[in-house]
Amino acid sequence: MPPARHAITACALALALAPLAAAPSAEGKPKVRFHQDWASYPSARYAAMSAAQCRKELVRRKIAFEPVRRAPGVLAPVRLMQGVGGVLYRTALPAHRRAENPYDVFDCRLALALSDFSKILRVHDIDEVLMFSAWRPPSRMWPEGKLATRHPGGLAIDPYRFIKKRAPDDPAERWLDVERDFAGRRGAPVCGEGTGAVGKRGATGRRARGPAADAATRELRSIVCEAADQHIFTSILTPNYDRAHRNHLHLEVTPDVQWHLLR
């Protein structure tokens, strides 16, 4: 798909997904898990930070960021134009448009979670993540100064493609695509036994259980399950959750909760 058309499609999808930020789907029937040691998890530590504490930690980690002057609903809005921990998280828009695009705004606390997530991605030779959005601005009626959660709070991203770092002798771009490679089945476990994950497409694009597709499925599942094991995010939703998530993941940091969710 041409870059311009891809960018338009991504933005249109981001708008279409906006209602999903308001409430979980009934189809997924989320089952949260409570833990006595929840406060020790990275996601809980980041969610509890003030804006000043969070920005100080970004500086300590030497993460380049640009403060955003105004983003209703977001505690500490930032742009991450140079990426986080060696991985660039972005929409499909060109760089000069992302600098003003609301969907490329993150809450600082989500940025810290992404810096942890980047450590996992770099092991898998991924240096770029395409997402539909991070922040989704709330309605114009949103009360001034009121903080939001999920996408309206800049606390979630919905990545759909994980792009591999190019080798010097390999000009071809390679990636893991959630819709193509996750091999989801609604209601099935995401990690562990009983996942039933099988690659859907072979190298030619036909439905098959070809080794290339299965390898991609295993790698994408590994990335998700490693993040879940480390409790980097409070909520991880996958194509196994509901039809609305068939083509992307939902990775979220949630303040003031004592649980985590993987579906």
Short mmCIF file of N, CA, C and O in Angstrom, two decimals, residues 147-252:
data_model
loop_
_atom_site.label_atom_id
_atom_site.label_comp_id
_atom_site.label_asym_id
_atom_site.label_seq_id
_atom_site.Cartn_x
_atom_site.Cartn_y
_atom_site.Cartn_z
N LEU A 147 -8.79 14.10 34.56
CA LEU A 147 -7.93 13.10 33.93
C LEU A 147 -8.78 11.95 33.41
O LEU A 147 -9.80 11.58 33.99
N ALA A 148 -8.32 11.38 32.30
CA ALA A 148 -8.99 10.24 31.69
C ALA A 148 -8.10 9.00 31.79
O ALA A 148 -6.94 9.09 32.21
N THR A 149 -8.64 7.86 31.41
CA THR A 149 -7.88 6.62 31.35
C THR A 149 -7.88 6.11 29.91
O THR A 149 -8.41 6.77 29.01
N ARG A 150 -7.28 4.96 29.72
CA ARG A 150 -7.20 4.33 28.40
C ARG A 150 -6.68 5.33 27.36
O ARG A 150 -5.81 6.15 27.65
N HIS A 151 -7.20 5.27 26.16
CA HIS A 151 -6.71 6.17 25.11
C HIS A 151 -7.00 7.64 25.39
O HIS A 151 -6.14 8.50 25.14
N PRO A 152 -8.17 8.01 25.89
CA PRO A 152 -8.40 9.44 26.17
C PRO A 152 -7.43 10.02 27.20
O PRO A 152 -7.25 11.23 27.26
N GLY A 153 -6.81 9.15 28.01
CA GLY A 153 -5.81 9.60 28.97
C GLY A 153 -4.39 9.46 28.46
O GLY A 153 -3.43 9.72 29.20
N GLY A 154 -4.23 9.04 27.19
CA GLY A 154 -2.89 8.83 26.64
C GLY A 154 -2.17 7.66 27.28
O GLY A 154 -0.95 7.55 27.20
N LEU A 155 -2.92 6.74 27.87
CA LEU A 155 -2.34 5.64 28.65
C LEU A 155 -2.42 4.29 27.94
O LEU A 155 -2.18 3.25 28.56
N ALA A 156 -2.74 4.28 26.65
CA ALA A 156 -2.83 3.02 25.91
C ALA A 156 -2.37 3.23 24.47
O ALA A 156 -2.50 4.32 23.91
N ILE A 157 -1.83 2.19 23.90
CA ILE A 157 -1.53 2.19 22.47
C ILE A 157 -2.15 0.94 21.85
O ILE A 157 -2.40 -0.06 22.53
N ASP A 158 -2.39 1.01 20.55
CA ASP A 158 -2.93 -0.14 19.83
C ASP A 158 -2.03 -0.50 18.64
O ASP A 158 -2.35 -0.17 17.50
N PRO A 159 -0.92 -1.18 18.91
CA PRO A 159 0.01 -1.53 17.83
C PRO A 159 -0.56 -2.60 16.92
O PRO A 159 -1.23 -3.54 17.38
N TYR A 160 -0.29 -2.45 15.62
CA TYR A 160 -0.76 -3.45 14.67
C TYR A 160 0.37 -4.06 13.86
O TYR A 160 0.19 -5.09 13.21
N ARG A 161 1.56 -3.46 13.89
CA ARG A 161 2.68 -4.00 13.12
C ARG A 161 3.99 -3.75 13.85
O ARG A 161 4.23 -2.65 14.36
N PHE A 162 4.84 -4.79 13.91
CA PHE A 162 6.15 -4.71 14.54
C PHE A 162 7.20 -4.91 13.46
O PHE A 162 7.33 -6.01 12.91
N ILE A 163 7.95 -3.86 13.18
CA ILE A 163 8.87 -3.87 12.04
C ILE A 163 10.26 -4.27 12.50
O ILE A 163 10.80 -3.73 13.46
N LYS A 164 10.86 -5.21 11.76
CA LYS A 164 12.18 -5.72 12.08
C LYS A 164 13.28 -4.75 11.63
O LYS A 164 13.14 -4.06 10.62
N LYS A 165 14.34 -4.74 12.40
CA LYS A 165 15.51 -3.95 12.02
C LYS A 165 16.12 -4.54 10.76
O LYS A 165 16.30 -5.75 10.64
N ARG A 166 16.45 -3.67 9.82
CA ARG A 166 17.00 -4.14 8.55
C ARG A 166 18.48 -4.48 8.69
O ARG A 166 19.25 -3.71 9.25
N ALA A 167 18.84 -5.63 8.18
CA ALA A 167 20.26 -6.00 8.12
C ALA A 167 20.92 -5.23 6.99
O ALA A 167 20.27 -4.92 5.98
N PRO A 168 22.21 -4.88 7.12
CA PRO A 168 22.89 -4.11 6.07
C PRO A 168 22.83 -4.76 4.70
O PRO A 168 22.78 -4.07 3.68
N ASP A 169 22.81 -6.09 4.66
CA ASP A 169 22.81 -6.80 3.37
C ASP A 169 21.41 -7.25 2.96
O ASP A 169 21.26 -8.03 2.02
N ASP A 170 20.38 -6.77 3.67
CA ASP A 170 19.00 -7.17 3.36
C ASP A 170 18.14 -5.92 3.21
O ASP A 170 17.68 -5.34 4.20
N PRO A 171 17.88 -5.49 1.98
CA PRO A 171 17.08 -4.27 1.77
C PRO A 171 15.59 -4.45 2.01
O PRO A 171 14.85 -3.48 2.11
N ALA A 172 15.13 -5.69 2.11
CA ALA A 172 13.70 -5.95 2.25
C ALA A 172 13.23 -5.64 3.67
O ALA A 172 13.92 -5.95 4.64
N GLU A 173 12.05 -5.04 3.80
CA GLU A 173 11.46 -4.77 5.10
C GLU A 173 10.65 -5.97 5.56
O GLU A 173 9.87 -6.53 4.81
N ARG A 174 10.88 -6.38 6.80
CA ARG A 174 10.16 -7.52 7.36
C ARG A 174 9.43 -7.08 8.62
O ARG A 174 9.91 -6.20 9.34
N TRP A 175 8.29 -7.70 8.89
CA TRP A 175 7.54 -7.31 10.07
C TRP A 175 6.63 -8.44 10.55
O TRP A 175 6.38 -9.41 9.83
N LEU A 176 6.17 -8.27 11.78
CA LEU A 176 5.13 -9.11 12.35
C LEU A 176 3.84 -8.30 12.33
O LEU A 176 3.81 -7.17 12.81
N ASP A 177 2.79 -8.87 11.77
CA ASP A 177 1.52 -8.18 11.63
C ASP A 177 0.48 -8.89 12.50
O ASP A 177 0.31 -10.11 12.41
N VAL A 178 -0.20 -8.14 13.36
CA VAL A 178 -1.12 -8.76 14.31
C VAL A 178 -2.25 -9.50 13.60
O VAL A 178 -2.54 -10.65 13.92
N GLU A 179 -2.87 -8.88 12.63
CA GLU A 179 -3.99 -9.53 11.95
C GLU A 179 -3.54 -10.77 11.19
O GLU A 179 -4.23 -11.80 11.17
N ARG A 180 -2.38 -10.70 10.58
CA ARG A 180 -1.88 -11.82 9.77
C ARG A 180 -1.26 -12.93 10.61
O ARG A 180 -1.44 -14.12 10.32
N ASP A 181 -0.51 -12.54 11.66
CA ASP A 181 0.37 -13.49 12.34
C ASP A 181 -0.08 -13.95 13.72
O ASP A 181 0.44 -14.96 14.21
N PHE A 182 -0.99 -13.23 14.37
CA PHE A 182 -1.31 -13.61 15.75
C PHE A 182 -2.04 -14.95 15.82
O PHE A 182 -1.92 -15.68 16.80
N ALA A 183 -2.81 -15.27 14.79
CA ALA A 183 -3.58 -16.53 14.75
C ALA A 183 -4.48 -16.64 15.97
O ALA A 183 -4.47 -17.63 16.70
N GLY A 184 -5.27 -15.61 16.19
CA GLY A 184 -6.12 -15.57 17.36
C GLY A 184 -7.38 -16.41 17.23
O GLY A 184 -7.84 -16.70 16.12
N ARG A 185 -7.91 -16.79 18.36
CA ARG A 185 -9.20 -17.50 18.42
C ARG A 185 -9.93 -16.96 19.62
O ARG A 185 -9.47 -17.10 20.75
N ARG A 186 -11.06 -16.30 19.40
CA ARG A 186 -11.75 -15.62 20.48
C ARG A 186 -12.11 -16.56 21.62
O ARG A 186 -12.67 -17.64 21.41
N GLY A 187 -11.76 -16.12 22.83
CA GLY A 187 -12.03 -16.90 24.01
C GLY A 187 -10.92 -17.85 24.41
O GLY A 187 -10.92 -18.36 25.52
N ALA A 188 -9.94 -18.08 23.52
CA ALA A 188 -8.84 -19.00 23.83
C ALA A 188 -7.80 -18.30 24.69
O ALA A 188 -7.66 -17.08 24.64
N PRO A 189 -7.03 -19.05 25.49
CA PRO A 189 -5.94 -18.45 26.25
C PRO A 189 -4.92 -17.82 25.33
O PRO A 189 -4.67 -18.32 24.23
N VAL A 190 -4.32 -16.74 25.77
CA VAL A 190 -3.30 -16.07 24.96
C VAL A 190 -1.95 -16.74 25.13
O VAL A 190 -1.19 -16.89 24.17
N CYS A 191 -1.63 -17.15 26.36
CA CYS A 191 -0.33 -17.73 26.67
C CYS A 191 -0.52 -19.08 27.35
O CYS A 191 -1.59 -19.38 27.89
N GLY A 192 0.52 -19.90 27.32
CA GLY A 192 0.47 -21.19 27.98
C GLY A 192 -0.22 -22.25 27.15
O GLY A 192 -0.43 -22.09 25.94
N GLU A 193 -0.60 -23.34 27.80
CA GLU A 193 -1.24 -24.44 27.10
C GLU A 193 -2.66 -24.08 26.68
O GLU A 193 -3.32 -23.27 27.30
N GLY A 194 -3.08 -24.71 25.59
CA GLY A 194 -4.45 -24.52 25.12
C GLY A 194 -4.65 -23.29 24.28
O GLY A 194 -5.79 -22.90 24.01
N THR A 195 -3.56 -22.65 23.83
CA THR A 195 -3.72 -21.44 23.03
C THR A 195 -4.24 -21.77 21.63
O THR A 195 -4.93 -20.96 21.02
N GLY A 196 -3.86 -22.93 21.11
CA GLY A 196 -4.31 -23.30 19.76
C GLY A 196 -3.78 -22.39 18.69
O GLY A 196 -4.37 -22.25 17.62
N ALA A 197 -2.63 -21.74 18.94
CA ALA A 197 -2.09 -20.78 17.98
C ALA A 197 -1.39 -21.50 16.84
O ALA A 197 -0.44 -22.24 17.05
N VAL A 198 -1.88 -21.29 15.63
CA VAL A 198 -1.28 -21.85 14.43
C VAL A 198 -1.24 -20.78 13.37
O VAL A 198 -2.22 -20.07 13.15
N GLY A 199 -0.10 -20.65 12.69
CA GLY A 199 0.02 -19.65 11.64
C GLY A 199 -1.03 -19.85 10.56
O GLY A 199 -1.32 -20.99 10.18
N LYS A 200 -1.58 -18.76 10.07
CA LYS A 200 -2.70 -18.85 9.13
C LYS A 200 -2.28 -18.78 7.67
O LYS A 200 -2.99 -19.22 6.79
N ARG A 201 -1.11 -18.18 7.39
CA ARG A 201 -0.76 -17.95 6.00
C ARG A 201 0.66 -18.44 5.74
O ARG A 201 1.57 -18.21 6.52
N GLY A 202 0.83 -19.10 4.62
CA GLY A 202 2.16 -19.50 4.20
C GLY A 202 2.84 -18.38 3.45
O GLY A 202 2.32 -17.27 3.34
N ALA A 203 4.01 -18.64 2.91
CA ALA A 203 4.79 -17.61 2.24
C ALA A 203 4.07 -17.05 1.02
O ALA A 203 4.30 -15.92 0.62
N THR A 204 3.18 -17.84 0.39
CA THR A 204 2.49 -17.37 -0.80
C THR A 204 1.23 -16.61 -0.46
O THR A 204 0.58 -16.07 -1.35
N GLY A 205 0.83 -16.57 0.81
CA GLY A 205 -0.39 -15.88 1.19
C GLY A 205 -1.57 -16.81 1.30
O GLY A 205 -2.63 -16.42 1.76
N ARG A 206 -1.41 -18.08 0.86
CA ARG A 206 -2.52 -19.02 0.97
C ARG A 206 -2.67 -19.45 2.42
O ARG A 206 -1.71 -19.46 3.18
N ARG A 207 -3.87 -19.90 2.78
CA ARG A 207 -4.06 -20.43 4.12
C ARG A 207 -3.29 -21.73 4.23
O ARG A 207 -3.45 -22.63 3.45
N ALA A 208 -2.42 -21.77 5.24
CA ALA A 208 -1.57 -22.94 5.40
C ALA A 208 -0.96 -22.92 6.78
O ALA A 208 -1.12 -21.97 7.53
N ARG A 209 -0.24 -24.00 7.10
CA ARG A 209 0.49 -24.06 8.35
C ARG A 209 1.97 -24.05 8.05
O ARG A 209 2.75 -24.84 8.58
N GLY A 210 2.35 -23.21 7.11
CA GLY A 210 3.75 -23.14 6.68
C GLY A 210 4.67 -22.72 7.79
O GLY A 210 4.26 -22.02 8.71
N PRO A 211 5.93 -23.14 7.74
CA PRO A 211 6.87 -22.83 8.83
C PRO A 211 7.10 -21.34 9.02
O PRO A 211 7.28 -20.88 10.13
N ALA A 212 7.07 -20.56 7.93
CA ALA A 212 7.29 -19.12 8.08
C ALA A 212 6.19 -18.48 8.91
O ALA A 212 6.43 -17.70 9.81
N ALA A 213 4.94 -18.84 8.59
CA ALA A 213 3.81 -18.27 9.32
C ALA A 213 3.81 -18.73 10.77
O ALA A 213 3.55 -17.97 11.68
N ASP A 214 4.11 -20.01 11.01
CA ASP A 214 4.12 -20.52 12.37
C ASP A 214 5.22 -19.85 13.19
O ASP A 214 5.03 -19.56 14.36
N ALA A 215 6.37 -19.61 12.58
CA ALA A 215 7.46 -18.94 13.28
C ALA A 215 7.05 -17.52 13.66
O ALA A 215 7.35 -17.05 14.77
N ALA A 216 6.37 -16.83 12.76
CA ALA A 216 5.91 -15.48 13.04
C ALA A 216 4.89 -15.48 14.18
O ALA A 216 4.91 -14.62 15.06
N THR A 217 3.99 -16.46 14.16
CA THR A 217 2.99 -16.57 15.22
C THR A 217 3.66 -16.82 16.57
O THR A 217 3.32 -16.18 17.57
N ARG A 218 4.61 -17.73 16.59
CA ARG A 218 5.30 -18.03 17.85
C ARG A 218 6.03 -16.80 18.37
O ARG A 218 6.03 -16.52 19.58
N GLU A 219 6.65 -16.05 17.47
CA GLU A 219 7.41 -14.89 17.91
C GLU A 219 6.49 -13.79 18.44
O GLU A 219 6.77 -13.18 19.48
N LEU A 220 5.39 -13.55 17.74
CA LEU A 220 4.46 -12.52 18.19
C LEU A 220 3.83 -12.90 19.53
O LEU A 220 3.71 -12.06 20.43
N ARG A 221 3.46 -14.17 19.67
CA ARG A 221 2.91 -14.62 20.95
C ARG A 221 3.96 -14.50 22.06
O ARG A 221 3.65 -14.15 23.20
N SER A 222 5.21 -14.80 21.73
CA SER A 222 6.28 -14.70 22.72
C SER A 222 6.42 -13.27 23.22
O SER A 222 6.58 -13.03 24.42
N ILE A 223 6.35 -12.31 22.32
CA ILE A 223 6.46 -10.90 22.70
C ILE A 223 5.34 -10.53 23.67
O ILE A 223 5.57 -9.90 24.71
N VAL A 224 4.12 -10.91 23.33
CA VAL A 224 2.97 -10.59 24.18
C VAL A 224 3.10 -11.25 25.54
O VAL A 224 2.88 -10.61 26.58
N CYS A 225 3.48 -12.51 25.55
CA CYS A 225 3.52 -13.25 26.82
C CYS A 225 4.69 -12.81 27.69
O CYS A 225 4.58 -12.81 28.93
N GLU A 226 5.80 -12.41 27.09
CA GLU A 226 6.91 -11.86 27.88
C GLU A 226 6.48 -10.56 28.56
O GLU A 226 6.79 -10.33 29.73
N ALA A 227 5.77 -9.72 27.83
CA ALA A 227 5.28 -8.46 28.42
C ALA A 227 4.29 -8.75 29.55
O ALA A 227 4.30 -8.07 30.59
N ALA A 228 3.44 -9.75 29.36
CA ALA A 228 2.48 -10.11 30.40
C ALA A 228 3.19 -10.66 31.63
O ALA A 228 2.85 -10.32 32.77
N ASP A 229 4.20 -11.51 31.43
CA ASP A 229 4.94 -12.08 32.55
C ASP A 229 5.64 -11.01 33.39
O ASP A 229 5.76 -11.14 34.60
N GLN A 230 6.10 -9.96 32.72
CA GLN A 230 6.81 -8.89 33.42
C GLN A 230 5.88 -7.82 33.97
O GLN A 230 6.34 -6.87 34.60
N HIS A 231 4.58 -7.92 33.69
CA HIS A 231 3.58 -6.97 34.18
C HIS A 231 3.95 -5.53 33.80
O HIS A 231 3.83 -4.61 34.61
N ILE A 232 4.38 -5.37 32.56
CA ILE A 232 4.72 -4.03 32.06
C ILE A 232 3.45 -3.20 31.87
O ILE A 232 3.45 -1.99 32.09
N PHE A 233 2.38 -3.86 31.47
CA PHE A 233 1.10 -3.19 31.24
C PHE A 233 0.05 -3.77 32.18
O PHE A 233 0.10 -4.93 32.56
N THR A 234 -0.93 -2.94 32.53
CA THR A 234 -2.04 -3.41 33.35
C THR A 234 -2.98 -4.28 32.52
O THR A 234 -3.43 -5.33 32.99
N SER A 235 -3.28 -3.84 31.31
CA SER A 235 -4.19 -4.57 30.43
C SER A 235 -3.52 -4.87 29.10
O SER A 235 -2.89 -3.98 28.51
N ILE A 236 -3.64 -6.11 28.66
CA ILE A 236 -3.22 -6.51 27.31
C ILE A 236 -4.40 -7.22 26.67
O ILE A 236 -4.83 -8.28 27.15
N LEU A 237 -4.93 -6.64 25.62
CA LEU A 237 -6.01 -7.25 24.87
C LEU A 237 -5.49 -7.64 23.49
O LEU A 237 -4.73 -6.89 22.88
N THR A 238 -5.92 -8.79 22.99
CA THR A 238 -5.42 -9.36 21.74
C THR A 238 -6.59 -9.76 20.85
O THR A 238 -7.75 -9.62 21.23
N PRO A 239 -6.31 -10.31 19.66
CA PRO A 239 -7.41 -10.82 18.83
C PRO A 239 -8.24 -11.90 19.51
O PRO A 239 -9.36 -12.17 19.08
N ASN A 240 -7.73 -12.52 20.56
CA ASN A 240 -8.51 -13.51 21.29
C ASN A 240 -9.63 -12.87 22.11
O ASN A 240 -10.51 -13.57 22.60
N TYR A 241 -9.58 -11.56 22.29
CA TYR A 241 -10.54 -10.88 23.15
C TYR A 241 -11.89 -10.67 22.46
O TYR A 241 -12.93 -11.12 22.95
N ASP A 242 -11.88 -9.99 21.32
CA ASP A 242 -13.11 -9.79 20.57
C ASP A 242 -12.77 -9.40 19.14
O ASP A 242 -11.61 -9.20 18.78
N ARG A 243 -13.80 -9.31 18.32
CA ARG A 243 -13.59 -9.03 16.90
C ARG A 243 -12.96 -7.65 16.67
O ARG A 243 -12.19 -7.46 15.74
N ALA A 244 -13.28 -6.70 17.53
CA ALA A 244 -12.75 -5.35 17.36
C ALA A 244 -11.23 -5.32 17.46
O ALA A 244 -10.59 -4.43 16.92
N HIS A 245 -10.63 -6.32 18.14
CA HIS A 245 -9.18 -6.37 18.30
C HIS A 245 -8.52 -7.38 17.37
O HIS A 245 -7.38 -7.78 17.60
N ARG A 246 -9.19 -7.76 16.32
CA ARG A 246 -8.65 -8.78 15.42
C ARG A 246 -7.37 -8.32 14.72
O ARG A 246 -6.57 -9.15 14.30
N ASN A 247 -7.17 -6.99 14.59
CA ASN A 247 -6.03 -6.50 13.82
C ASN A 247 -5.03 -5.70 14.64
O ASN A 247 -4.15 -5.05 14.08
N HIS A 248 -5.15 -5.73 15.97
CA HIS A 248 -4.21 -4.96 16.79
C HIS A 248 -4.23 -5.45 18.23
O HIS A 248 -5.13 -6.19 18.64
N LEU A 249 -3.22 -5.04 18.97
CA LEU A 249 -3.17 -5.28 20.41
C LEU A 249 -3.61 -4.01 21.13
O LEU A 249 -3.58 -2.93 20.55
N HIS A 250 -3.99 -4.16 22.36
CA HIS A 250 -4.28 -3.02 23.23
C HIS A 250 -3.38 -3.15 24.45
O HIS A 250 -3.49 -4.11 25.21
N LEU A 251 -2.47 -2.19 24.62
CA LEU A 251 -1.51 -2.21 25.72
C LEU A 251 -1.75 -0.97 26.56
O LEU A 251 -1.65 0.16 26.07
N GLU A 252 -2.06 -1.17 27.84
CA GLU A 252 -2.56 -0.07 28.66
C GLU A 252 -1.94 -0.06 30.06
O GLU A 252 -1.72 -1.11 30.66
#
